[in-house]
Amino acid sequence: MSFDYSETQHHVAESARKFAEQYIRPHIMEWDEAQFFPADLLKKAGKYGFMGVLVPHDLGGAGLGYHEYIAIIEEISKVDPSIGLSIAAHNSLCTNHILSFANDAQKQKWIPKLATGEWIGAWGLTEHNTGSDAGGMSTTAVKDGDDWILNGAKNFITHGISGDIAVVIARTGEKGDSHGMTAFVIEKGTSGFSSGKKEDKLGMRASETAELIMNNCRIPDCQRLGEVGDGFVQSMKVLDGGRISIGALSLGIAKGAYEAAVKYSKERVQFGKPISSFQGISFKLADMATEIEASELLIHKAAFLKNEGRQMTKMSAMAKMYASEVCVKVANEAVQIHGGYGYTKDFPVEKFYRDSKLCTIGEGTTEIQKVVIAKNILK
């Protein structure tokens, strides 16, 4: 068993690192303060292969696996987690849902545009009154001849305004029935399909989050993904992979905050010595480093299982839960090590701290991950 990065992983990590330094770092706080979503940056990321990481070459993608995907998300998130989040949501949710469950004609129609960054993708499961309880959704899809008419709203949707295409899960059966929901693809510009309120957020402010609204939105049956009633089951499978990407996002945040804390602790002098020489600080760094290593191992084990096509629901939940909680803890400690300066926007740890909290909430809260893990170990 090798724990070393492959040559391909080294190459893609370096590519992502250079991309982040050149195109993201100069604008971090500008985008954060203005809550500006740099859609053009994501289109540029498509030219680097970052928007179709898991998509095969014949559909315009990079044809890579989950270990490489983790490396890309991690490196970008070490610089700006907001951009890491947007790239992760585009790849793992919208693009991967279509790639996993669309027929060949649907893949040929939509995937190349997503994989190259020509189109930005959104994915709609969550609603105002149904977060963890997705099965109780109110958005409906009613068959009308060869069409479907969708009514309802989705909430907390990444790229809800700027997305060119969205996968939306709607109820086609009874509330609470896991086989009473179906997945549909809706293109921007479709009559009755619009964007609503943009959220004003604590962190991840350069990643756009908004409502998707369907008001008598009519789409043809050829835009249905898979069989009627399979939407919820599809979504749970999509989230299995998505949790790896949130783990990678968490890992990038933790490493970014940790590296900033190490650097500062060596430069900050108190009582005539760098604060890194004091046990109170060095022990914090030791704990941070150890928990980051543990997170990384869990995430890459989940990636290994995913690449092998093996059952990985439990492992992806463990990886997401642990890595997200660790990134919050590490970011918190990084602020503490910086002292008063950590509370200012002059140092990067303030933003890592704000951005980190989303990781314990998005794509299934920590509490939901524990439910998933418990169900799997108690089968």
Tab-separated table of C-alpha atoms in Angstrom:
chain	number	residue	atom	x	y	z
A	1	MET	CA	0.000	0.000	0.000
A	2	SER	CA	1.478	3.323	-1.084
A	3	PHE	CA	0.677	6.614	0.615
A	4	ASP	CA	2.662	8.679	-1.892
A	5	TYR	CA	1.043	10.923	-4.476
A	6	SER	CA	1.173	9.488	-7.971
A	7	GLU	CA	2.840	11.475	-10.751
A	8	THR	CA	-0.622	12.455	-12.012
A	9	GLN	CA	-1.691	13.649	-8.578
A	10	HIS	CA	1.472	15.743	-8.277
A	11	HIS	CA	0.825	17.238	-11.703
A	12	VAL	CA	-2.816	18.176	-11.078
A	13	ALA	CA	-2.053	19.499	-7.573
A	14	GLU	CA	0.677	21.744	-8.981
A	15	SER	CA	-1.625	22.903	-11.766
A	16	ALA	CA	-4.356	23.774	-9.230
A	17	ARG	CA	-1.829	25.513	-6.985
A	18	LYS	CA	-0.574	27.728	-9.818
A	19	PHE	CA	-4.126	28.465	-10.959
A	20	ALA	CA	-5.109	29.542	-7.444
A	21	GLU	CA	-2.030	31.722	-6.965
A	22	GLN	CA	-2.381	33.452	-10.324
A	23	TYR	CA	-6.123	33.906	-10.691
A	24	ILE	CA	-7.612	33.690	-7.179
A	25	ARG	CA	-5.215	34.994	-4.510
A	26	PRO	CA	-5.094	38.604	-5.799
A	27	HIS	CA	-8.880	38.911	-5.438
A	28	ILE	CA	-9.729	36.960	-2.257
A	29	MET	CA	-10.852	39.772	0.019
A	30	GLU	CA	-12.265	41.889	-2.801
A	31	TRP	CA	-14.632	39.065	-3.767
A	32	ASP	CA	-15.384	38.232	-0.134
A	33	GLU	CA	-16.274	41.788	0.858
A	34	ALA	CA	-18.462	42.354	-2.209
A	35	GLN	CA	-19.955	38.845	-2.107
A	36	PHE	CA	-18.994	38.692	-5.788
A	37	PHE	CA	-19.250	35.367	-7.610
A	38	PRO	CA	-16.520	35.244	-10.306
A	39	ALA	CA	-18.359	33.212	-12.950
A	40	ASP	CA	-15.660	33.949	-15.530
A	41	LEU	CA	-13.082	32.351	-13.238
A	42	LEU	CA	-15.007	29.063	-13.301
A	43	LYS	CA	-15.112	29.188	-17.081
A	44	LYS	CA	-11.331	29.672	-17.012
A	45	ALA	CA	-11.081	26.710	-14.621
A	46	GLY	CA	-12.776	24.661	-17.328
A	47	LYS	CA	-9.774	25.232	-19.590
A	48	TYR	CA	-7.596	23.638	-16.897
A	49	GLY	CA	-9.873	20.589	-16.670
A	50	PHE	CA	-11.145	21.521	-13.205
A	51	MET	CA	-14.835	21.625	-14.203
A	52	GLY	CA	-14.975	18.076	-15.541
A	53	VAL	CA	-12.467	16.299	-13.336
A	54	LEU	CA	-14.324	12.970	-13.223
A	55	VAL	CA	-15.798	13.181	-16.738
A	56	PRO	CA	-14.324	10.823	-19.386
A	57	HIS	CA	-12.216	12.289	-22.199
A	58	ASP	CA	-14.799	11.407	-24.842
A	59	LEU	CA	-17.279	13.749	-23.141
A	60	GLY	CA	-14.809	16.602	-22.865
A	61	GLY	CA	-13.583	15.931	-19.346
A	62	ALA	CA	-10.227	15.364	-17.675
A	63	GLY	CA	-10.869	11.645	-17.163
A	64	LEU	CA	-9.369	11.620	-13.673
A	65	GLY	CA	-10.288	9.776	-10.473
A	66	TYR	CA	-11.226	10.836	-6.962
A	67	HIS	CA	-7.650	11.072	-5.612
A	68	GLU	CA	-6.838	13.683	-8.253
A	69	TYR	CA	-10.157	15.397	-7.614
A	70	ILE	CA	-9.285	15.714	-3.909
A	71	ALA	CA	-5.903	17.219	-4.802
A	72	ILE	CA	-7.524	19.894	-6.988
A	73	ILE	CA	-10.208	20.895	-4.469
A	74	GLU	CA	-7.683	20.875	-1.619
A	75	GLU	CA	-5.169	23.152	-3.371
A	76	ILE	CA	-7.787	25.675	-4.482
A	77	SER	CA	-9.432	25.679	-1.044
A	78	LYS	CA	-6.099	26.392	0.673
A	79	VAL	CA	-6.222	29.742	-1.129
A	80	ASP	CA	-9.979	30.481	-1.239
A	81	PRO	CA	-12.520	27.935	0.046
A	82	SER	CA	-15.353	29.802	-1.709
A	83	ILE	CA	-13.939	28.873	-5.092
A	84	GLY	CA	-13.190	25.350	-3.907
A	85	LEU	CA	-16.832	25.023	-2.875
A	86	SER	CA	-18.158	26.226	-6.238
A	87	ILE	CA	-15.909	23.877	-8.216
A	88	ALA	CA	-16.835	20.993	-5.901
A	89	ALA	CA	-20.585	21.626	-6.212
A	90	HIS	CA	-20.368	21.893	-10.005
A	91	ASN	CA	-18.416	18.637	-10.316
A	92	SER	CA	-19.892	16.434	-7.588
A	93	LEU	CA	-23.532	17.442	-7.694
A	94	CYS	CA	-24.813	18.733	-11.036
A	95	THR	CA	-22.275	17.207	-13.425
A	96	ASN	CA	-21.926	13.927	-11.559
A	97	HIS	CA	-25.696	13.447	-11.270
A	98	ILE	CA	-26.097	13.758	-15.028
A	99	LEU	CA	-22.988	11.648	-15.697
A	100	SER	CA	-24.211	8.893	-13.365
A	101	PHE	CA	-27.892	8.670	-14.310
A	102	ALA	CA	-28.480	10.258	-17.733
A	103	ASN	CA	-28.918	8.269	-20.931
A	104	ASP	CA	-26.351	8.605	-23.723
A	105	ALA	CA	-28.254	11.306	-25.607
A	106	GLN	CA	-28.613	13.403	-22.450
A	107	LYS	CA	-24.921	13.015	-21.628
A	108	GLN	CA	-23.905	14.105	-25.122
A	109	LYS	CA	-26.204	17.118	-24.881
A	110	TRP	CA	-25.161	18.475	-21.481
A	111	ILE	CA	-21.928	16.965	-20.151
A	112	PRO	CA	-19.426	18.497	-22.634
A	113	LYS	CA	-20.697	22.008	-21.860
A	114	LEU	CA	-20.383	21.353	-18.124
A	115	ALA	CA	-17.021	19.589	-18.336
A	116	THR	CA	-15.376	22.405	-20.291
A	117	GLY	CA	-16.787	25.175	-18.119
A	118	GLU	CA	-18.913	26.603	-20.922
A	119	TRP	CA	-21.866	26.031	-18.593
A	120	ILE	CA	-21.948	26.294	-14.806
A	121	GLY	CA	-24.114	23.729	-13.030
A	122	ALA	CA	-26.502	23.892	-10.071
A	123	TRP	CA	-28.223	21.119	-8.110
A	124	GLY	CA	-31.505	21.494	-6.227
A	125	LEU	CA	-32.606	19.190	-3.418
A	126	THR	CA	-32.947	21.417	-0.327
A	127	GLU	CA	-36.051	23.541	0.258
A	128	HIS	CA	-37.029	26.183	2.821
A	129	ASN	CA	-38.795	23.666	5.034
A	130	THR	CA	-36.896	20.520	4.087
A	131	GLY	CA	-33.166	20.404	4.738
A	132	SER	CA	-32.132	17.146	6.363
A	133	ASP	CA	-35.664	15.811	5.771
A	134	ALA	CA	-35.393	15.979	1.976
A	135	GLY	CA	-38.099	13.348	1.576
A	136	GLY	CA	-40.700	15.853	2.782
A	137	MET	CA	-40.113	18.246	-0.119
A	138	SER	CA	-42.979	20.324	-1.473
A	139	THR	CA	-41.774	20.982	-5.026
A	140	THR	CA	-43.928	18.937	-7.386
A	141	ALA	CA	-43.675	17.658	-10.937
A	142	VAL	CA	-46.969	16.696	-12.623
A	143	LYS	CA	-47.099	14.830	-15.935
A	144	ASP	CA	-49.001	16.631	-18.680
A	145	GLY	CA	-48.914	14.694	-21.950
A	146	ASP	CA	-45.279	14.399	-22.988
A	147	ASP	CA	-44.257	17.204	-20.612
A	148	TRP	CA	-43.796	17.772	-16.901
A	149	ILE	CA	-44.964	20.881	-15.055
A	150	LEU	CA	-42.857	21.803	-12.018
A	151	ASN	CA	-43.930	24.092	-9.185
A	152	GLY	CA	-42.035	24.999	-6.042
A	153	ALA	CA	-38.750	26.485	-4.832
A	154	LYS	CA	-35.331	25.196	-3.866
A	155	ASN	CA	-33.202	26.927	-1.254
A	156	PHE	CA	-29.474	27.309	-0.519
A	157	ILE	CA	-28.565	26.421	-4.100
A	158	THR	CA	-24.973	26.956	-5.173
A	159	HIS	CA	-25.023	28.889	-8.482
A	160	GLY	CA	-28.773	29.446	-8.131
A	161	ILE	CA	-28.503	32.685	-10.138
A	162	SER	CA	-25.485	32.189	-12.404
A	163	GLY	CA	-25.976	28.520	-13.207
A	164	ASP	CA	-26.715	27.707	-16.844
A	165	ILE	CA	-28.323	24.374	-16.011
A	166	ALA	CA	-29.735	22.719	-12.895
A	167	VAL	CA	-30.622	19.218	-11.777
A	168	VAL	CA	-33.779	19.559	-9.686
A	169	ILE	CA	-35.430	16.876	-7.572
A	170	ALA	CA	-39.228	17.138	-7.443
A	171	ARG	CA	-42.004	15.131	-5.836
A	172	THR	CA	-43.888	12.862	-8.256
A	173	GLY	CA	-45.502	10.737	-5.544
A	174	GLU	CA	-46.479	11.006	-1.897
A	175	LYS	CA	-44.529	13.045	0.651
A	176	GLY	CA	-42.065	10.937	2.583
A	177	ASP	CA	-42.005	8.158	-0.015
A	178	SER	CA	-38.365	7.520	-0.962
A	179	HIS	CA	-39.616	6.386	-4.370
A	180	GLY	CA	-41.910	9.383	-4.797
A	181	MET	CA	-39.319	11.803	-6.181
A	182	THR	CA	-37.818	12.236	-9.646
A	183	ALA	CA	-34.809	14.125	-11.038
A	184	PHE	CA	-35.133	16.617	-13.896
A	185	VAL	CA	-32.707	18.827	-15.808
A	186	ILE	CA	-33.767	22.435	-16.417
A	187	GLU	CA	-31.837	24.853	-18.607
A	188	LYS	CA	-31.565	28.561	-17.845
A	189	GLY	CA	-34.077	30.569	-19.841
A	190	THR	CA	-36.824	27.959	-19.583
A	191	SER	CA	-40.197	29.653	-19.099
A	192	GLY	CA	-41.305	29.550	-15.456
A	193	PHE	CA	-37.769	28.896	-14.196
A	194	SER	CA	-36.139	31.765	-12.305
A	195	SER	CA	-33.807	32.725	-9.487
A	196	GLY	CA	-34.856	34.193	-6.164
A	197	LYS	CA	-33.132	35.652	-3.147
A	198	LYS	CA	-29.347	35.565	-2.936
A	199	GLU	CA	-28.206	34.665	0.581
A	200	ASP	CA	-26.017	37.072	2.581
A	201	LYS	CA	-23.662	34.638	4.275
A	202	LEU	CA	-21.177	34.400	7.134
A	203	GLY	CA	-18.554	32.734	4.965
A	204	MET	CA	-17.996	31.259	1.500
A	205	ARG	CA	-19.150	34.656	0.287
A	206	ALA	CA	-17.657	34.419	-3.206
A	207	SER	CA	-19.632	31.219	-3.832
A	208	GLU	CA	-23.116	32.193	-4.937
A	209	THR	CA	-26.035	30.744	-2.940
A	210	ALA	CA	-29.626	31.511	-3.967
A	211	GLU	CA	-33.154	30.240	-4.499
A	212	LEU	CA	-34.364	28.410	-7.584
A	213	ILE	CA	-38.036	29.013	-8.350
A	214	MET	CA	-40.324	26.971	-10.585
A	215	ASN	CA	-43.676	28.540	-11.454
A	216	ASN	CA	-45.574	26.320	-13.894
A	217	CYS	CA	-42.200	25.448	-15.390
A	218	ARG	CA	-42.865	23.134	-18.342
A	219	ILE	CA	-40.139	20.794	-19.567
A	220	PRO	CA	-40.264	17.786	-21.930
A	221	ASP	CA	-40.015	14.242	-20.627
A	222	CYS	CA	-36.620	13.901	-22.344
A	223	GLN	CA	-35.227	16.107	-19.555
A	224	ARG	CA	-36.115	13.542	-16.885
A	225	LEU	CA	-33.095	11.706	-15.447
A	226	GLY	CA	-33.623	7.979	-14.963
A	227	GLU	CA	-36.916	6.383	-14.031
A	228	VAL	CA	-39.851	8.148	-12.410
A	229	GLY	CA	-39.493	7.734	-8.646
A	230	ASP	CA	-35.711	7.230	-8.638
A	231	GLY	CA	-34.760	10.832	-7.860
A	232	PHE	CA	-34.242	10.490	-4.113
A	233	VAL	CA	-32.240	7.271	-4.407
A	234	GLN	CA	-30.098	8.905	-7.112
A	235	SER	CA	-29.531	11.918	-4.873
A	236	MET	CA	-28.297	9.812	-1.971
A	237	LYS	CA	-25.750	8.161	-4.283
A	238	VAL	CA	-24.673	11.547	-5.620
A	239	LEU	CA	-24.203	12.806	-2.056
A	240	ASP	CA	-21.939	9.836	-1.262
A	241	GLY	CA	-19.439	11.203	-3.763
A	242	GLY	CA	-20.211	14.785	-2.847
A	243	ARG	CA	-19.149	14.121	0.725
A	244	ILE	CA	-15.666	13.275	-0.510
A	245	SER	CA	-15.487	16.700	-2.144
A	246	ILE	CA	-16.639	18.446	1.052
A	247	GLY	CA	-13.991	16.420	2.880
A	248	ALA	CA	-11.411	17.722	0.392
A	249	LEU	CA	-12.733	21.263	0.843
A	250	SER	CA	-12.422	20.856	4.623
A	251	LEU	CA	-8.905	19.497	4.230
A	252	GLY	CA	-7.875	22.503	2.151
A	253	ILE	CA	-9.287	24.916	4.735
A	254	ALA	CA	-7.560	23.085	7.591
A	255	LYS	CA	-4.210	23.009	5.789
A	256	GLY	CA	-4.483	26.665	4.795
A	257	ALA	CA	-5.263	27.737	8.357
A	258	TYR	CA	-2.601	25.443	9.838
A	259	GLU	CA	0.130	26.665	7.487
A	260	ALA	CA	-0.750	30.277	8.282
A	261	ALA	CA	-0.608	29.491	12.008
A	262	VAL	CA	2.799	27.773	11.747
A	263	LYS	CA	4.209	30.721	9.788
A	264	TYR	CA	2.858	33.287	12.232
A	265	SER	CA	4.015	31.331	15.295
A	266	LYS	CA	7.590	31.369	13.993
A	267	GLU	CA	7.502	35.103	13.253
A	268	ARG	CA	5.631	36.412	16.305
A	269	VAL	CA	8.034	37.134	19.179
A	270	GLN	CA	6.896	37.456	22.795
A	271	PHE	CA	9.071	37.401	25.924
A	272	GLY	CA	12.095	37.404	23.636
A	273	LYS	CA	11.219	34.190	21.785
A	274	PRO	CA	9.023	33.080	18.860
A	275	ILE	CA	5.691	31.945	20.268
A	276	SER	CA	6.193	28.573	18.522
A	277	SER	CA	8.775	27.801	21.221
A	278	PHE	CA	6.125	27.887	23.937
A	279	GLN	CA	4.437	24.585	24.749
A	280	GLY	CA	0.988	26.174	24.777
A	281	ILE	CA	1.391	26.996	21.080
A	282	SER	CA	3.492	24.040	19.931
A	283	PHE	CA	1.023	21.540	21.412
A	284	LYS	CA	-1.819	23.257	19.552
A	285	LEU	CA	0.141	22.876	16.314
A	286	ALA	CA	0.861	19.216	17.106
A	287	ASP	CA	-2.833	18.479	17.598
A	288	MET	CA	-3.747	20.365	14.430
A	289	ALA	CA	-1.166	18.511	12.332
A	290	THR	CA	-2.244	15.104	13.648
A	291	GLU	CA	-5.944	15.679	13.026
A	292	ILE	CA	-5.251	16.971	9.516
A	293	GLU	CA	-3.307	13.779	8.752
A	294	ALA	CA	-6.176	11.644	10.065
A	295	SER	CA	-8.661	13.605	7.935
A	296	GLU	CA	-6.546	13.121	4.825
A	297	LEU	CA	-6.314	9.367	5.343
A	298	LEU	CA	-10.078	9.016	5.805
A	299	ILE	CA	-10.819	11.086	2.700
A	300	HIS	CA	-8.411	9.142	0.496
A	301	LYS	CA	-9.740	5.817	1.778
A	302	ALA	CA	-13.239	6.910	0.746
A	303	ALA	CA	-11.789	7.965	-2.629
A	304	PHE	CA	-10.131	4.570	-3.044
A	305	LEU	CA	-13.424	2.779	-2.435
A	306	LYS	CA	-15.244	5.130	-4.821
A	307	ASN	CA	-12.662	4.604	-7.572
A	308	GLU	CA	-12.975	0.833	-7.095
A	309	GLY	CA	-16.755	0.973	-7.373
A	310	ARG	CA	-17.129	-0.469	-3.885
A	311	GLN	CA	-19.632	0.423	-1.167
A	312	MET	CA	-18.428	3.633	0.472
A	313	THR	CA	-21.458	5.295	2.066
A	314	LYS	CA	-20.148	4.767	5.601
A	315	MET	CA	-16.600	5.804	4.754
A	316	SER	CA	-17.598	8.954	2.867
A	317	ALA	CA	-19.834	9.977	5.789
A	318	MET	CA	-16.986	9.347	8.240
A	319	ALA	CA	-14.545	11.312	6.100
A	320	LYS	CA	-16.915	14.244	5.640
A	321	MET	CA	-17.943	14.340	9.301
A	322	TYR	CA	-14.425	14.110	10.707
A	323	ALA	CA	-12.703	16.403	8.212
A	324	SER	CA	-15.359	19.105	8.509
A	325	GLU	CA	-15.244	19.149	12.297
A	326	VAL	CA	-11.445	19.170	12.202
A	327	CYS	CA	-11.349	22.126	9.811
A	328	VAL	CA	-13.536	24.181	12.158
A	329	LYS	CA	-11.320	23.246	15.106
A	330	VAL	CA	-8.089	23.979	13.229
A	331	ALA	CA	-9.374	27.318	11.925
A	332	ASN	CA	-10.453	28.243	15.453
A	333	GLU	CA	-7.030	27.373	16.876
A	334	ALA	CA	-5.316	29.266	14.053
A	335	VAL	CA	-7.223	32.409	15.044
A	336	GLN	CA	-6.252	31.807	18.677
A	337	ILE	CA	-2.566	31.459	17.786
A	338	HIS	CA	-2.731	34.757	15.896
A	339	GLY	CA	-4.279	36.425	18.950
A	340	GLY	CA	-5.810	39.840	18.222
A	341	TYR	CA	-4.442	39.816	14.684
A	342	GLY	CA	-6.394	36.637	13.980
A	343	TYR	CA	-9.578	38.615	14.525
A	344	THR	CA	-8.688	41.095	11.795
A	345	LYS	CA	-9.040	40.806	8.032
A	346	ASP	CA	-5.334	41.547	7.594
A	347	PHE	CA	-4.509	37.877	8.179
A	348	PRO	CA	-6.030	34.913	6.303
A	349	VAL	CA	-7.179	32.904	9.319
A	350	GLU	CA	-10.190	35.154	9.928
A	351	LYS	CA	-11.632	34.106	6.573
A	352	PHE	CA	-10.730	30.439	7.003
A	353	TYR	CA	-12.608	30.566	10.318
A	354	ARG	CA	-15.756	31.993	8.706
A	355	ASP	CA	-15.580	29.685	5.705
A	356	SER	CA	-14.985	26.530	7.743
A	357	LYS	CA	-18.402	26.361	9.393
A	358	LEU	CA	-20.263	25.625	6.163
A	359	CYS	CA	-18.410	22.304	5.903
A	360	THR	CA	-20.214	20.902	8.960
A	361	ILE	CA	-23.597	21.845	7.431
A	362	GLY	CA	-23.547	21.478	3.630
A	363	GLU	CA	-24.268	18.148	1.914
A	364	GLY	CA	-25.512	16.687	5.169
A	365	THR	CA	-24.875	18.079	8.652
A	366	THR	CA	-22.519	16.402	11.106
A	367	GLU	CA	-25.590	15.004	12.837
A	368	ILE	CA	-26.891	13.479	9.594
A	369	GLN	CA	-23.468	11.925	8.936
A	370	LYS	CA	-23.729	10.251	12.352
A	371	VAL	CA	-27.157	8.891	11.409
A	372	VAL	CA	-25.695	7.473	8.177
A	373	ILE	CA	-22.697	5.966	9.971
A	374	ALA	CA	-24.831	4.478	12.751
A	375	LYS	CA	-27.232	2.872	10.275
A	376	ASN	CA	-24.330	1.280	8.438
A	377	ILE	CA	-22.502	-0.074	11.482
A	378	LEU	CA	-25.718	-1.390	13.054
A	379	LYS	CA	-27.084	-3.183	9.973
